[in-house]
């Protein structure tokens, strides 16, 4: 376990994802399974690994709100206020998603995006220059692991890379708040 991630850990995770692989990595909430969110084949690998229906959309992470306009036709102005005022991680479901794998876009055209503030996942998004998938590191229907040691061996065995950073970290984390924004500015809180 590393207390501060080293660049070789980050570089290897980026290399794997750029080559269509999937990784296990720490996020600002719980450990996640990730890949390049613009790569359909990699996204399909995650659905297969999680044994999850592809009708259940997965969220994506990015490192800065300036990248939002590239991921949807129009960013609701309120989104920036919500992001700025958030005390804990917040996932916003936006309408009219674009420039990501179609498998990540819900049937209504929306996508869930979180701006990560966690050190490793933020650096990962920055280095990838595209959003990355972030879905809980569990088989669909099984409990979400809060810590690395709770992740099922089946998951660990099927990813292409496991990030070393924070594997021994037992700091409790909170799930993200989930808010859905509509094009007309309507706000719906899905999870507080």
Coordinates of C-alpha atoms in Angstrom, one line a residue:
X1 CA 0.0 0.0 0.0
X2 CA 1.2 3.5 -0.8
X3 CA 0.3 6.5 1.3
X4 CA 0.9 8.8 -1.7
X5 CA 0.5 7.4 -5.2
X6 CA 3.5 7.2 -7.3
X7 CA 3.6 8.1 -11.0
X8 CA 4.3 4.6 -12.1
X9 CA 1.0 3.4 -10.6
X10 CA -0.8 6.2 -12.4
X11 CA 1.1 5.6 -15.7
X12 CA 0.3 1.9 -15.7
X13 CA -3.4 2.5 -15.1
X14 CA -3.5 5.0 -17.9
X15 CA -1.6 2.7 -20.3
X16 CA -4.0 -0.1 -19.5
X17 CA -7.1 2.0 -20.1
X18 CA -5.8 3.6 -23.3
X19 CA -5.3 0.0 -24.6
X20 CA -9.0 -0.9 -23.9
X21 CA -8.4 -2.5 -20.5
X22 CA -10.3 -2.1 -17.2
X23 CA -8.9 -1.2 -13.8
X24 CA -9.8 -1.4 -10.2
X25 CA -9.1 2.0 -8.5
X26 CA -9.9 4.2 -5.5
X27 CA -12.4 7.1 -6.1
X28 CA -13.8 9.9 -4.0
X29 CA -16.5 7.5 -2.7
X30 CA -15.7 3.8 -2.9
X31 CA -13.4 1.5 -4.9
X32 CA -14.5 1.4 -8.5
X33 CA -14.0 -0.5 -11.8
X34 CA -13.0 1.9 -14.5
X35 CA -12.2 2.2 -18.2
X36 CA -12.0 4.8 -20.9
X37 CA -15.6 6.1 -21.1
X38 CA -15.3 6.7 -24.8
X39 CA -14.3 3.0 -25.6
X40 CA -17.5 0.9 -26.2
X41 CA -15.6 -2.4 -26.1
X42 CA -14.0 -1.6 -22.7
X43 CA -17.4 -0.5 -21.3
X44 CA -18.9 -3.8 -22.5
X45 CA -16.2 -5.7 -20.6
X46 CA -17.3 -3.9 -17.4
X47 CA -20.9 -4.9 -17.9
X48 CA -19.8 -8.5 -18.5
X49 CA -17.6 -8.5 -15.4
X50 CA -20.3 -7.1 -13.2
X51 CA -22.9 -9.4 -14.7
X52 CA -25.0 -6.3 -15.1
X53 CA -27.8 -5.5 -17.7
X54 CA -26.5 -3.0 -20.1
X55 CA -29.8 -1.1 -19.7
X56 CA -28.5 0.1 -16.3
X57 CA -26.2 3.0 -17.1
X58 CA -22.9 3.6 -15.3
X59 CA -21.6 6.9 -14.2
X60 CA -18.4 8.6 -15.4
X61 CA -15.8 10.7 -13.6
X62 CA -14.0 13.7 -14.9
X63 CA -11.5 16.0 -13.2
X64 CA -12.9 19.5 -13.9
X65 CA -16.2 21.1 -14.7
X66 CA -14.7 22.8 -17.8
X67 CA -14.9 19.4 -19.5
X68 CA -18.7 19.2 -19.1
X69 CA -19.7 21.1 -22.3
X70 CA -17.9 18.4 -24.3
X71 CA -20.1 15.7 -22.7
X72 CA -23.6 17.1 -23.4
X73 CA -25.2 19.5 -25.8
X74 CA -25.9 22.1 -23.2
X75 CA -24.8 22.2 -19.5
X76 CA -27.6 23.5 -17.3
X77 CA -26.3 26.6 -15.6
X78 CA -27.4 25.4 -12.2
X79 CA -25.0 22.5 -12.5
X80 CA -22.0 24.8 -11.8
X81 CA -23.6 26.1 -8.7
X82 CA -24.4 22.6 -7.4
X83 CA -20.8 21.5 -8.0
X84 CA -19.3 24.6 -6.3
X85 CA -21.6 24.3 -3.2
X86 CA -21.3 20.5 -2.8
X87 CA -19.9 19.4 0.6
X88 CA -19.7 15.7 -0.4
X89 CA -19.3 14.0 -3.7
X90 CA -22.2 14.8 -6.0
X91 CA -23.2 12.9 -9.2
X92 CA -25.3 14.9 -11.5
X93 CA -27.4 13.2 -14.2
X94 CA -27.4 15.4 -17.2
X95 CA -29.6 15.4 -20.3
X96 CA -28.4 15.1 -23.9
X97 CA -25.2 13.2 -23.4
X98 CA -22.6 13.0 -26.1
X99 CA -19.0 12.0 -26.8
X100 CA -19.0 8.9 -24.6
X101 CA -19.7 5.2 -25.4
X102 CA -23.4 4.8 -26.2
X103 CA -23.6 2.0 -23.6
X104 CA -23.2 4.6 -20.9
X105 CA -26.1 6.7 -22.1
X106 CA -29.5 6.0 -20.5
X107 CA -32.5 5.4 -22.7
X108 CA -33.6 9.0 -22.1
X109 CA -30.3 10.3 -23.4
X110 CA -28.9 11.2 -20.0
X111 CA -25.6 10.4 -18.3
X112 CA -24.4 10.6 -14.7
X113 CA -21.2 12.6 -14.2
X114 CA -19.2 13.3 -11.1
X115 CA -16.3 15.8 -10.8
X116 CA -13.9 13.9 -8.7
X117 CA -11.7 15.7 -6.1
X118 CA -9.9 12.5 -4.9
X119 CA -6.2 12.7 -5.6
X120 CA -5.7 9.6 -7.7
X121 CA -8.9 9.5 -9.7
X122 CA -8.5 13.3 -10.4
X123 CA -5.0 12.7 -11.7
X124 CA -6.2 9.7 -13.7
X125 CA -8.9 11.7 -15.4
X126 CA -6.5 14.5 -16.1
X127 CA -3.9 12.2 -17.7
X128 CA -6.5 10.2 -19.7
X129 CA -8.0 13.5 -21.1
X130 CA -11.4 11.7 -21.5
X131 CA -13.9 10.8 -18.8
X132 CA -13.6 7.4 -17.1
X133 CA -16.2 4.9 -16.0
X134 CA -16.7 4.6 -12.3
X135 CA -18.9 1.8 -11.1
X136 CA -18.8 0.0 -7.8
X137 CA -16.3 -2.9 -7.6
X138 CA -18.9 -5.7 -7.2
X139 CA -21.0 -8.2 -9.1
X140 CA -24.4 -6.7 -9.8
X141 CA -26.7 -7.4 -6.8
X142 CA -23.9 -8.1 -4.4
X143 CA -23.1 -5.5 -1.6
X144 CA -20.8 -2.6 -2.7
X145 CA -17.4 -2.9 -1.0
X146 CA -16.5 0.1 1.1
X147 CA -12.8 -0.9 1.3
X148 CA -10.3 -2.7 -0.9
X149 CA -10.2 -5.8 1.2
X150 CA -14.0 -6.2 0.8
X151 CA -13.7 -6.6 -3.0
X152 CA -14.5 -10.1 -4.2
X153 CA -11.6 -12.1 -5.6
X154 CA -13.7 -12.7 -8.8
X155 CA -13.6 -9.0 -9.5
X156 CA -9.8 -8.7 -8.7
X157 CA -9.0 -11.7 -11.0
X158 CA -10.8 -10.2 -14.0
X159 CA -9.6 -6.6 -14.2
X160 CA -6.5 -5.8 -16.2
X161 CA -4.8 -3.7 -13.5
X162 CA -5.3 -3.0 -9.7
X163 CA -4.1 0.3 -8.5
X164 CA -1.8 0.1 -5.5
X165 CA -2.7 3.4 -4.0
X166 CA -5.0 3.3 -0.9
X167 CA -5.4 -0.4 -0.8
X168 CA -5.0 -0.3 3.1
X169 CA -7.0 2.8 3.6
X170 CA -9.9 2.3 6.0
X171 CA -11.2 5.8 6.0
X172 CA -15.0 5.7 5.9
X173 CA -16.4 7.3 2.7
X174 CA -19.8 8.5 1.8
X175 CA -21.8 7.6 -1.3
X176 CA -22.3 10.5 -3.6
X177 CA -25.4 12.5 -3.6
X178 CA -27.3 12.0 -6.9
X179 CA -29.2 14.9 -8.5
X180 CA -30.9 14.8 -11.9
X181 CA -31.1 18.1 -13.9
X182 CA -33.5 18.6 -16.8
X183 CA -32.9 20.9 -19.8
X184 CA -35.6 23.2 -18.5
X185 CA -33.8 23.6 -15.1
X186 CA -36.0 21.1 -13.2
X187 CA -34.0 19.5 -10.3
X188 CA -34.8 16.1 -8.8
X189 CA -32.8 14.7 -5.9
X190 CA -32.4 10.9 -6.4
X191 CA -30.2 10.3 -3.3
X192 CA -29.2 12.7 -0.6

